[in-house]
PDB file of C-alpha atoms in Angstrom:
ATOM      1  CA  UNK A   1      -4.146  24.523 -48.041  1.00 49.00           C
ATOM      2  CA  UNK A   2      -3.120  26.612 -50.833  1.00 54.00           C
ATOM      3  CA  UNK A   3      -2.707  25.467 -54.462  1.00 56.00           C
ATOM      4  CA  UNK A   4      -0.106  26.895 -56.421  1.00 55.00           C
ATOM      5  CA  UNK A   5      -1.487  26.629 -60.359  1.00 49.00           C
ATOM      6  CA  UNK A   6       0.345  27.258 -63.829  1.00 47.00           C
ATOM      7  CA  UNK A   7      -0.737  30.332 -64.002  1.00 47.00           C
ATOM      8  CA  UNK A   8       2.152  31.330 -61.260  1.00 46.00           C
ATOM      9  CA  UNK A   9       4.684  29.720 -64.036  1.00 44.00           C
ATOM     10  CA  UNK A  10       5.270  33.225 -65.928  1.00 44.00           C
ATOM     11  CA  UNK A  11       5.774  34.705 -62.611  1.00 45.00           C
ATOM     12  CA  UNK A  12       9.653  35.679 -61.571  1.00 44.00           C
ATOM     13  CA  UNK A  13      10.902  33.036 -63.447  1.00 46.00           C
ATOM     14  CA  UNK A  14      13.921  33.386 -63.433  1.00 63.00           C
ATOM     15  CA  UNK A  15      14.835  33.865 -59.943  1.00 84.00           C
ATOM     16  CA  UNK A  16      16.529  30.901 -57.839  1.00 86.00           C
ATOM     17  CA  UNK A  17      14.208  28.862 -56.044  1.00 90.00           C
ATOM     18  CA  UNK A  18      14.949  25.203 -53.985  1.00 94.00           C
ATOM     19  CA  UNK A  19      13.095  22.564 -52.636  1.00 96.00           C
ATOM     20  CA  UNK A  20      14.888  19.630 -49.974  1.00 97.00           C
ATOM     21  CA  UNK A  21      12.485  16.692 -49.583  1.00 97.00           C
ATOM     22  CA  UNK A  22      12.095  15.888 -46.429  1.00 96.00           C
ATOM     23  CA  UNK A  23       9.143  13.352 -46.955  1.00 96.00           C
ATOM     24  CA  UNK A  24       6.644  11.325 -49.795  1.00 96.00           C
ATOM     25  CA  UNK A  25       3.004  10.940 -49.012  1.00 94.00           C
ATOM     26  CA  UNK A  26       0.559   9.294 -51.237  1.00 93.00           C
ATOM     27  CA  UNK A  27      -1.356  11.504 -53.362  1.00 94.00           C
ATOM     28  CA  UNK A  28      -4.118  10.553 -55.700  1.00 91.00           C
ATOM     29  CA  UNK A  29      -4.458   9.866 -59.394  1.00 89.00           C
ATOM     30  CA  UNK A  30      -0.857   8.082 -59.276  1.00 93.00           C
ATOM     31  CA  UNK A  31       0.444  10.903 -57.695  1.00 96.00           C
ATOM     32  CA  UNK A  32       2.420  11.868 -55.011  1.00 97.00           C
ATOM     33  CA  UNK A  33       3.022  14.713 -52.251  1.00 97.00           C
ATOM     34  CA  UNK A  34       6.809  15.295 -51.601  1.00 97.00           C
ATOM     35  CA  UNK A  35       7.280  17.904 -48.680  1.00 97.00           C
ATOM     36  CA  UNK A  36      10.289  20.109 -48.251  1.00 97.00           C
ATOM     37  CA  UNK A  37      11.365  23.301 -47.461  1.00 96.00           C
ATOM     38  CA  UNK A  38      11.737  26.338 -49.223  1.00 95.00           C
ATOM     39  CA  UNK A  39      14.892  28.652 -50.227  1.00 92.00           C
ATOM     40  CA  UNK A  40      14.393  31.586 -52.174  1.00 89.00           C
ATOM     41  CA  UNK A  41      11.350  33.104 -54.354  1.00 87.00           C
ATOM     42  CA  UNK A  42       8.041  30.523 -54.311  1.00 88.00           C
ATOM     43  CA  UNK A  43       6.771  30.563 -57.516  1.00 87.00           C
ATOM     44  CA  UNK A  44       5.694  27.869 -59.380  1.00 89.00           C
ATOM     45  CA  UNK A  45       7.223  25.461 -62.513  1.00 92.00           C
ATOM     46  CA  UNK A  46       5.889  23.067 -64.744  1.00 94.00           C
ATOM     47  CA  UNK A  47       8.982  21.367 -64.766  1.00 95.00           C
ATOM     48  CA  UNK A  48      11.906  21.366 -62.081  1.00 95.00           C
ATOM     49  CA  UNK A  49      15.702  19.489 -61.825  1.00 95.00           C
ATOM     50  CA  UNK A  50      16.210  16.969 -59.578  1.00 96.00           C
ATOM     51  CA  UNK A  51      19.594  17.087 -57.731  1.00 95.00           C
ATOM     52  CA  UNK A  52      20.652  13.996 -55.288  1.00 94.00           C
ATOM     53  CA  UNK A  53      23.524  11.766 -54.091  1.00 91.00           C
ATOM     54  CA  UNK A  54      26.825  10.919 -56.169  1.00 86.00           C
ATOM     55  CA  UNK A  55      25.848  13.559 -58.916  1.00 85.00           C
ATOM     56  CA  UNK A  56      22.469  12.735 -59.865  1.00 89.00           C
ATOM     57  CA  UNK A  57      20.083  14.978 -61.675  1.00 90.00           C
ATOM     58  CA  UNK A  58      16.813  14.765 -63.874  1.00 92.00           C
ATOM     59  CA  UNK A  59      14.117  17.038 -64.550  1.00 94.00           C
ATOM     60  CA  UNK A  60      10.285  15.988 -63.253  1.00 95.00           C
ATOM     61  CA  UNK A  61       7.383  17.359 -64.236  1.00 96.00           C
ATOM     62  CA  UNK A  62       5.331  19.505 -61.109  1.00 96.00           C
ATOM     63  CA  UNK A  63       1.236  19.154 -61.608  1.00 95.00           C
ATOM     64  CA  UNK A  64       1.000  21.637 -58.755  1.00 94.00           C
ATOM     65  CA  UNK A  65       2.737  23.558 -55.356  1.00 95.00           C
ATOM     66  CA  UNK A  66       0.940  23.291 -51.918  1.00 94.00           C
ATOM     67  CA  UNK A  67       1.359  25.885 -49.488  1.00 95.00           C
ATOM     68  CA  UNK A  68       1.407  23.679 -46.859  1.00 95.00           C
ATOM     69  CA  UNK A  69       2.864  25.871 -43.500  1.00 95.00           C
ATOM     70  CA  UNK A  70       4.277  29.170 -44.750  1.00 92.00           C
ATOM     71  CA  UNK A  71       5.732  30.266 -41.415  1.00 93.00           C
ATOM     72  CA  UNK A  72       8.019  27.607 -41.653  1.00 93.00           C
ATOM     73  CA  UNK A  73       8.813  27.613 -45.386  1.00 94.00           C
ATOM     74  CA  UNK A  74       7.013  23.953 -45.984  1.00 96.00           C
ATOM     75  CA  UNK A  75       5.756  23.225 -49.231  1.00 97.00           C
ATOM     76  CA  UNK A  76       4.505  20.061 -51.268  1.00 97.00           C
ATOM     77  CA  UNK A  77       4.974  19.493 -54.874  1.00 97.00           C
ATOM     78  CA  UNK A  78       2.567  17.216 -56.518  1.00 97.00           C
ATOM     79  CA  UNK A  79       4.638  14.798 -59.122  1.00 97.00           C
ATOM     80  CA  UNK A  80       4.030  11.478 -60.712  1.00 96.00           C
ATOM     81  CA  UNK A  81       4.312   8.536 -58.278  1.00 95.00           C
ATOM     82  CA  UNK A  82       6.389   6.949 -60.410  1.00 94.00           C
ATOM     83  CA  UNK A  83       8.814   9.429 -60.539  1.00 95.00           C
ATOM     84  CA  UNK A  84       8.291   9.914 -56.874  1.00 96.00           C
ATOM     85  CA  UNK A  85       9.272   6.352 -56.280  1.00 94.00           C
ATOM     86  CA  UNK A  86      13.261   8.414 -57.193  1.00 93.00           C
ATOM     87  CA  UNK A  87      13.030  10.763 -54.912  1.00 96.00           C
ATOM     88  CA  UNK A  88      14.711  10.299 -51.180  1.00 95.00           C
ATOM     89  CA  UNK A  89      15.054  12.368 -48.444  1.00 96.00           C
ATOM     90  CA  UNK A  90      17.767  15.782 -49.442  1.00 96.00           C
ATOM     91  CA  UNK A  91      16.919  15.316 -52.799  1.00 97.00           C
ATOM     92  CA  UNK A  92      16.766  19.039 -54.555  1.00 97.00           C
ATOM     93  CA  UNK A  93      14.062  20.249 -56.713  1.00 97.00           C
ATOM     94  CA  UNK A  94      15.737  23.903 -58.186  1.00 94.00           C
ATOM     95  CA  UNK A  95      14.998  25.672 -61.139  1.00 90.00           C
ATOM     96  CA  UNK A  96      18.725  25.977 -61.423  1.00 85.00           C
ATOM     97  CA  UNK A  97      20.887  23.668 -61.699  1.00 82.00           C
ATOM     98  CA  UNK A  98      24.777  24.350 -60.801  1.00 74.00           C
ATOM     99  CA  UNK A  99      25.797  22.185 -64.262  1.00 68.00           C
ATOM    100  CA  UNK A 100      25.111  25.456 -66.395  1.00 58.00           C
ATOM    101  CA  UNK A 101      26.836  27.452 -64.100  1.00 64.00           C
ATOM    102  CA  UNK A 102      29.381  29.796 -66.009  1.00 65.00           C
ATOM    103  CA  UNK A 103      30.080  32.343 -63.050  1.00 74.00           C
ATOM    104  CA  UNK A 104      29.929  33.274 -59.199  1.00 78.00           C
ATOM    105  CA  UNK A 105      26.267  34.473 -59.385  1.00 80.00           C
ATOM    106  CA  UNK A 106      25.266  31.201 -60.561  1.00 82.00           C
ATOM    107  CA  UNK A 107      27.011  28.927 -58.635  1.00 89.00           C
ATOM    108  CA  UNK A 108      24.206  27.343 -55.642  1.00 91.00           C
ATOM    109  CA  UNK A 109      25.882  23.602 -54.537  1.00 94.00           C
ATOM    110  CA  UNK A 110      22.319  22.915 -53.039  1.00 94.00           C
ATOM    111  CA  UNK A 111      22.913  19.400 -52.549  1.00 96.00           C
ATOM    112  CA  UNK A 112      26.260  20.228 -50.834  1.00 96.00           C
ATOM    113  CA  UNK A 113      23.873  22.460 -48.496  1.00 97.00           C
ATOM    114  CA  UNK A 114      21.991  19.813 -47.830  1.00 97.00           C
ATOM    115  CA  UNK A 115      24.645  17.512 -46.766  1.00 97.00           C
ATOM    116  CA  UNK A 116      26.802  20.448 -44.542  1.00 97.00           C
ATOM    117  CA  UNK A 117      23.422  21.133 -42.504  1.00 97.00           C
ATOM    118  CA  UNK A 118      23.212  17.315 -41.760  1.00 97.00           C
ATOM    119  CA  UNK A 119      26.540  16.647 -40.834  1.00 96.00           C
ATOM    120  CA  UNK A 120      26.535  20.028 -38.745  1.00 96.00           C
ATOM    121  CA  UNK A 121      23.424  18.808 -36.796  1.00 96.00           C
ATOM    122  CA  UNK A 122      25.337  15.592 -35.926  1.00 95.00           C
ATOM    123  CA  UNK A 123      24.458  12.868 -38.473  1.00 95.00           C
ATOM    124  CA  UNK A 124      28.210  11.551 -39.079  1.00 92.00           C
ATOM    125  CA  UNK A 125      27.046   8.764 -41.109  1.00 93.00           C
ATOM    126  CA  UNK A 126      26.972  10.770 -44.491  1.00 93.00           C
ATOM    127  CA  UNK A 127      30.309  12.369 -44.046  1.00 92.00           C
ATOM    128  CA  UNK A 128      31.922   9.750 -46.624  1.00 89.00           C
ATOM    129  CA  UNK A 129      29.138  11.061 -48.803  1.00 92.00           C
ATOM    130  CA  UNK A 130      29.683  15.018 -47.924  1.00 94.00           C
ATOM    131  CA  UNK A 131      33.117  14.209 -49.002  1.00 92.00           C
ATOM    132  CA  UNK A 132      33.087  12.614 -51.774  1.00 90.00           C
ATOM    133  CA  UNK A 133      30.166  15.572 -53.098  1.00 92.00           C
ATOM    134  CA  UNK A 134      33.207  17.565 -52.371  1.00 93.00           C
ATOM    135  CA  UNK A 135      35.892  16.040 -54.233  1.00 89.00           C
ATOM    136  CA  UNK A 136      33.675  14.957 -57.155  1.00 86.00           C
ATOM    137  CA  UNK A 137      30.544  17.061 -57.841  1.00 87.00           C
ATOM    138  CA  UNK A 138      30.757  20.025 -56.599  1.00 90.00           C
ATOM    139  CA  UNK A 139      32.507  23.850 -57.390  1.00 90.00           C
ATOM    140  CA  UNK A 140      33.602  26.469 -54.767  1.00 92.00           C
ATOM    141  CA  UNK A 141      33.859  30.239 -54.996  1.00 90.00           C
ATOM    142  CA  UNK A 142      37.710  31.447 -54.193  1.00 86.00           C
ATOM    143  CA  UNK A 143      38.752  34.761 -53.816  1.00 80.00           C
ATOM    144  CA  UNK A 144      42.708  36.020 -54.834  1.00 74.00           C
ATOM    145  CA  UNK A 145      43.862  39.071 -53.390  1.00 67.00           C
ATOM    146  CA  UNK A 146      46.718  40.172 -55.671  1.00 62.00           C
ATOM    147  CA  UNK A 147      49.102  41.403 -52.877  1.00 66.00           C
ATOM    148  CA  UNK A 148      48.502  37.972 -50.372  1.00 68.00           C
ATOM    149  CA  UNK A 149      46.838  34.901 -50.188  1.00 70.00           C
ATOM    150  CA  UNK A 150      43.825  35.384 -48.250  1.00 78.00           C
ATOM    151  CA  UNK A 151      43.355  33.363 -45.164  1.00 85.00           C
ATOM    152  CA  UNK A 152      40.898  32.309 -41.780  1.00 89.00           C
ATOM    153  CA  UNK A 153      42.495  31.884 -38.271  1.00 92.00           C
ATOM    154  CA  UNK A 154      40.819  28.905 -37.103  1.00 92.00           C
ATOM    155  CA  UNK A 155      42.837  27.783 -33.430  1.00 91.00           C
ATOM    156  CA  UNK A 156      45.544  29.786 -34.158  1.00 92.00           C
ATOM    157  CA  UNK A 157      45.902  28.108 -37.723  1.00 94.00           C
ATOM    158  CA  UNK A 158      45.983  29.627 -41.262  1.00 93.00           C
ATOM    159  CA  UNK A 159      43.187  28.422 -43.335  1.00 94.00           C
ATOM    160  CA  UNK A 160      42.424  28.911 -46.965  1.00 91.00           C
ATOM    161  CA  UNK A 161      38.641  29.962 -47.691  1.00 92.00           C
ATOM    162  CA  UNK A 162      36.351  28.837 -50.484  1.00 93.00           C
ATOM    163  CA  UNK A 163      32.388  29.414 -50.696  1.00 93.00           C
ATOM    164  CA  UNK A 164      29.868  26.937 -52.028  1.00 94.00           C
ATOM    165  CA  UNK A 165      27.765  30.112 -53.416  1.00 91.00           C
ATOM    166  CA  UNK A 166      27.840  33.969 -53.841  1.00 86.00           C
ATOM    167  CA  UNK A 167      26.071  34.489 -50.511  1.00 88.00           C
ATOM    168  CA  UNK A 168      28.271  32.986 -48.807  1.00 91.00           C
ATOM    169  CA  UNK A 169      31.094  34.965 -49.781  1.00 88.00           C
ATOM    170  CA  UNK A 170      29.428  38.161 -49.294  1.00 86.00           C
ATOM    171  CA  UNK A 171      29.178  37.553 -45.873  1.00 87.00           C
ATOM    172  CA  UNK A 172      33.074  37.300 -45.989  1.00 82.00           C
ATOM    173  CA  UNK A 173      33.926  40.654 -44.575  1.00 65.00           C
ATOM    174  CA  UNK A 174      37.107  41.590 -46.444  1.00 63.00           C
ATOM    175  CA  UNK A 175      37.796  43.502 -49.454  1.00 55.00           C
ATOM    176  CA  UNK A 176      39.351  41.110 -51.981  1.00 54.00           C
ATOM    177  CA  UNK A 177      39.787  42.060 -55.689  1.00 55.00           C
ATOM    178  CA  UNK A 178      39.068  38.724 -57.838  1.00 62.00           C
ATOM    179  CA  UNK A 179      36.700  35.286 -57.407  1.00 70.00           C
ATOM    180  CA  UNK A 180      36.950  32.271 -59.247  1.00 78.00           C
ATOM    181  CA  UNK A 181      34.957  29.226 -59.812  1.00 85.00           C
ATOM    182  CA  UNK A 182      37.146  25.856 -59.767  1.00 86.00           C
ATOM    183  CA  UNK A 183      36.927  22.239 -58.037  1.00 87.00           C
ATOM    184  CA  UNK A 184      38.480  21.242 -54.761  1.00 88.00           C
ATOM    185  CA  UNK A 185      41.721  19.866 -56.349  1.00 86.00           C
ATOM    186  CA  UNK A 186      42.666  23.048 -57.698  1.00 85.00           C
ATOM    187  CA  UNK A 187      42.820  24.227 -54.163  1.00 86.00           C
ATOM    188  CA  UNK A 188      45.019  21.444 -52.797  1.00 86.00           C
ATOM    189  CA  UNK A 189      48.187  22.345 -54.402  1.00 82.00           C
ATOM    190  CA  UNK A 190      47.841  26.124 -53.263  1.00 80.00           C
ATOM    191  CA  UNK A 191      47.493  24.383 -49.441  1.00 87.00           C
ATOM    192  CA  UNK A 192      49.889  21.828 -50.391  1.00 85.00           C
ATOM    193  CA  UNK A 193      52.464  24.709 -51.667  1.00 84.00           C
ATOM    194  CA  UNK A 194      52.211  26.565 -48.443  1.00 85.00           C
ATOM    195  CA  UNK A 195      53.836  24.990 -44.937  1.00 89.00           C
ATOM    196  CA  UNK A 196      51.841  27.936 -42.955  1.00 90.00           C
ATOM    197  CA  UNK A 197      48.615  26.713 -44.011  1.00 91.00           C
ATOM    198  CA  UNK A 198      46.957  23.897 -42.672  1.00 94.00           C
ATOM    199  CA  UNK A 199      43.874  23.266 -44.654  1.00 94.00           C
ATOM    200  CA  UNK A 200      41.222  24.150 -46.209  1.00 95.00           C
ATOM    201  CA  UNK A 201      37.637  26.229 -44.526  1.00 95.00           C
ATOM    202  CA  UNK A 202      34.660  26.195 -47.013  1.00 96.00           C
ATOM    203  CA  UNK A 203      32.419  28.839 -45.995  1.00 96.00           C
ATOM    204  CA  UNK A 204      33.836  29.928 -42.965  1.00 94.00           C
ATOM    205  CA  UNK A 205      30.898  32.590 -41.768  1.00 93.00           C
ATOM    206  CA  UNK A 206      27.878  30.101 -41.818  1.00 95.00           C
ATOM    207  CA  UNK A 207      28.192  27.402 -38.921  1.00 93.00           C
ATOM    208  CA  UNK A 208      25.121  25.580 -40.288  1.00 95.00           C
ATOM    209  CA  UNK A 209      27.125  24.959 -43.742  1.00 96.00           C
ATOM    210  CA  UNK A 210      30.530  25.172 -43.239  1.00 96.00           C
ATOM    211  CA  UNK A 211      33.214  21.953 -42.753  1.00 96.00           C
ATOM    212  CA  UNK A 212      37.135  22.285 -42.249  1.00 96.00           C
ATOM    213  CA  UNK A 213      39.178  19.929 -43.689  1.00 94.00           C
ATOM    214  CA  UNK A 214      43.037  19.570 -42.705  1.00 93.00           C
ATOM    215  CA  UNK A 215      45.833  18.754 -44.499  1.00 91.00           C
ATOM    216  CA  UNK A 216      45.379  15.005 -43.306  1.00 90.00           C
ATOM    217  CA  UNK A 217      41.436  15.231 -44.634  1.00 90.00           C
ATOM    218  CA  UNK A 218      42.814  16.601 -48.032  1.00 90.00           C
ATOM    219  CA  UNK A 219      45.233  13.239 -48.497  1.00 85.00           C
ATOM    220  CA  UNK A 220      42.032  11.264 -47.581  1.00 84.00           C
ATOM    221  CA  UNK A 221      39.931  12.771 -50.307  1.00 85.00           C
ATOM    222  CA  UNK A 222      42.692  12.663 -53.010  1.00 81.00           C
ATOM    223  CA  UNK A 223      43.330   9.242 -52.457  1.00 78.00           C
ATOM    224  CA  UNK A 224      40.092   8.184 -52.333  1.00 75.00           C
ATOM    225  CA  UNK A 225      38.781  10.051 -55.362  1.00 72.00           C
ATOM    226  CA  UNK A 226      39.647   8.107 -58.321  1.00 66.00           C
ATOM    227  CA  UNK A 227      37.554   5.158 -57.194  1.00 63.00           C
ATOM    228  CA  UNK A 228      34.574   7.406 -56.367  1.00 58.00           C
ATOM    229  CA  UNK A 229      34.813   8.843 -59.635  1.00 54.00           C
ATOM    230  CA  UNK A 230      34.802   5.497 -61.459  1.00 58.00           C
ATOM    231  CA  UNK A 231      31.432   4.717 -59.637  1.00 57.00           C
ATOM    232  CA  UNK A 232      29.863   8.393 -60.656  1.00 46.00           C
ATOM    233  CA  UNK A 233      31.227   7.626 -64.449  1.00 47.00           C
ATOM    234  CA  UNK A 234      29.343   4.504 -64.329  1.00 50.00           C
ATOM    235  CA  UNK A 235      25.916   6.226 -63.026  1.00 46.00           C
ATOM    236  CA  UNK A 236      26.266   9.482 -65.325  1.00 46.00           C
ATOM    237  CA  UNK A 237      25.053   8.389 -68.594  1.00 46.00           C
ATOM    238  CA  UNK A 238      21.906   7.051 -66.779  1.00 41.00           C
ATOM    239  CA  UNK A 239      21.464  10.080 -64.889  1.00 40.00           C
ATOM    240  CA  UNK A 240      21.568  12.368 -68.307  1.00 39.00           C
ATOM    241  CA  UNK A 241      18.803   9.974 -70.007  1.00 39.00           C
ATOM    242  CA  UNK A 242      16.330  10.294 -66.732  1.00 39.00           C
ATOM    243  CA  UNK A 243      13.279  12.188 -68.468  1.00 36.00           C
ATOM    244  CA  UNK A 244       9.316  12.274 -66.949  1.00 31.00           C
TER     245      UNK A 244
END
């Protein structure tokens, strides 16, 4: 078992790194082990966001990072067990967190990841969730081609792309000559102003996180939004005061 210590902290600090818990174990001292997997550099931060269901984030202080099985990309951060006692299984630990994100490079939608790779490996009971992380919480890449709209053929149907980060869309293989950063809704009226288009793909080249929705999966997630957004006002306010 390796230890990660603070002395790692100056190291590549600035490049993305992501944690999803996939389980807590008792640790000493009031402390706790939460295992996950790794995405991106491993390095090691004294203090890392916390990004989970129906927009919540924090920041938790990290005593240490255990190399736990690095074939496999398993970790364990060592945290307080009463911030532990937060923490569920998909939660993200990131030293970047998607609310600061200003352009493409910096958009990452972990938590959306998360959720995609779930409901791709056949757990249909968090698609309500997946969607509503959709509607509500979460920005997509989209890329305008000044001459047409661009477009995936899906079953002989037209649908419009968007990208949850920039790696997905660089393994879009076309030449396009803009990329934005906006929420779903301001997709649905460019689907909605189009007869020949019958939804919308979001990242089209990665079966493990992609999802399309249809016209009739669009209506669902408009209607539905307004309530889902009145329960994520309610829970914001606490979620920007959580401090350990």
């Amino acid at each position: 078992m390796n230890l990660f210590v603070k002395k790692r902290n100056e190291e590549k600090k600035t490049e993305k790194f992501s944690f999803c818990t996939f389980q807590k174990v008792e640790y000493v001292d009031k402390q706790c082990i939460i295992m996950g997997t790794v995405e991106g550099h491993i390095q090691f931060h004294d203090e890392l966001y916390v990004l989970g269901p129906k927009g919540f984030h924090c920041q938790i202080k990290i005593s240490q990072l255990i190399e736990i099985d690095k074939n496999n990309h398993v970790y364990g951060l060592i945290i307080d067990r009463e911030a532990a006692g937060m923490i569920e299984k998909g939660y993200i630990f990131t030293n970047h967190y998607d609310g600061t994100a200003k352009d493409v490079d910096e958009l990452d939608n972990y938590y959306l990841h998360y959720l995609l790779e779930e409901v791709n490996n056949g757990n249909d009971q968090i698609l309500d969730e997946l969607l509503e992380e959709i509607a509500i919480h979460c920005h997509f890449i989209s890329l305008f081609d000044e001459k047409e709209i661009p477009f995936c053929m899906i079953d002989e149907k037209k649908y419009y792309p968007l990208f949850s980060c920039c790696e997905e869309v660089q393994k879009y293989n076309r030449t396009i000559n803009k990329n934005y950063i906006f929420s779903l809704s301001n997709y649905i009226s460019i689907v909605e102003n189009h007869d020949d288009i019958s939804g919308i793909v979001i990242n089209p080249e990665n079966k493990k996180r992609n999802i399309v929705l249809n016209k009739e999966i669009l209506h669902y997630i408009e209607k539905t939004k307004d309530k889902n957004m009145e329960d994520y006002l309610k829970l914001k306010d606490i979620h920007y005061r959580m401090r350990w």
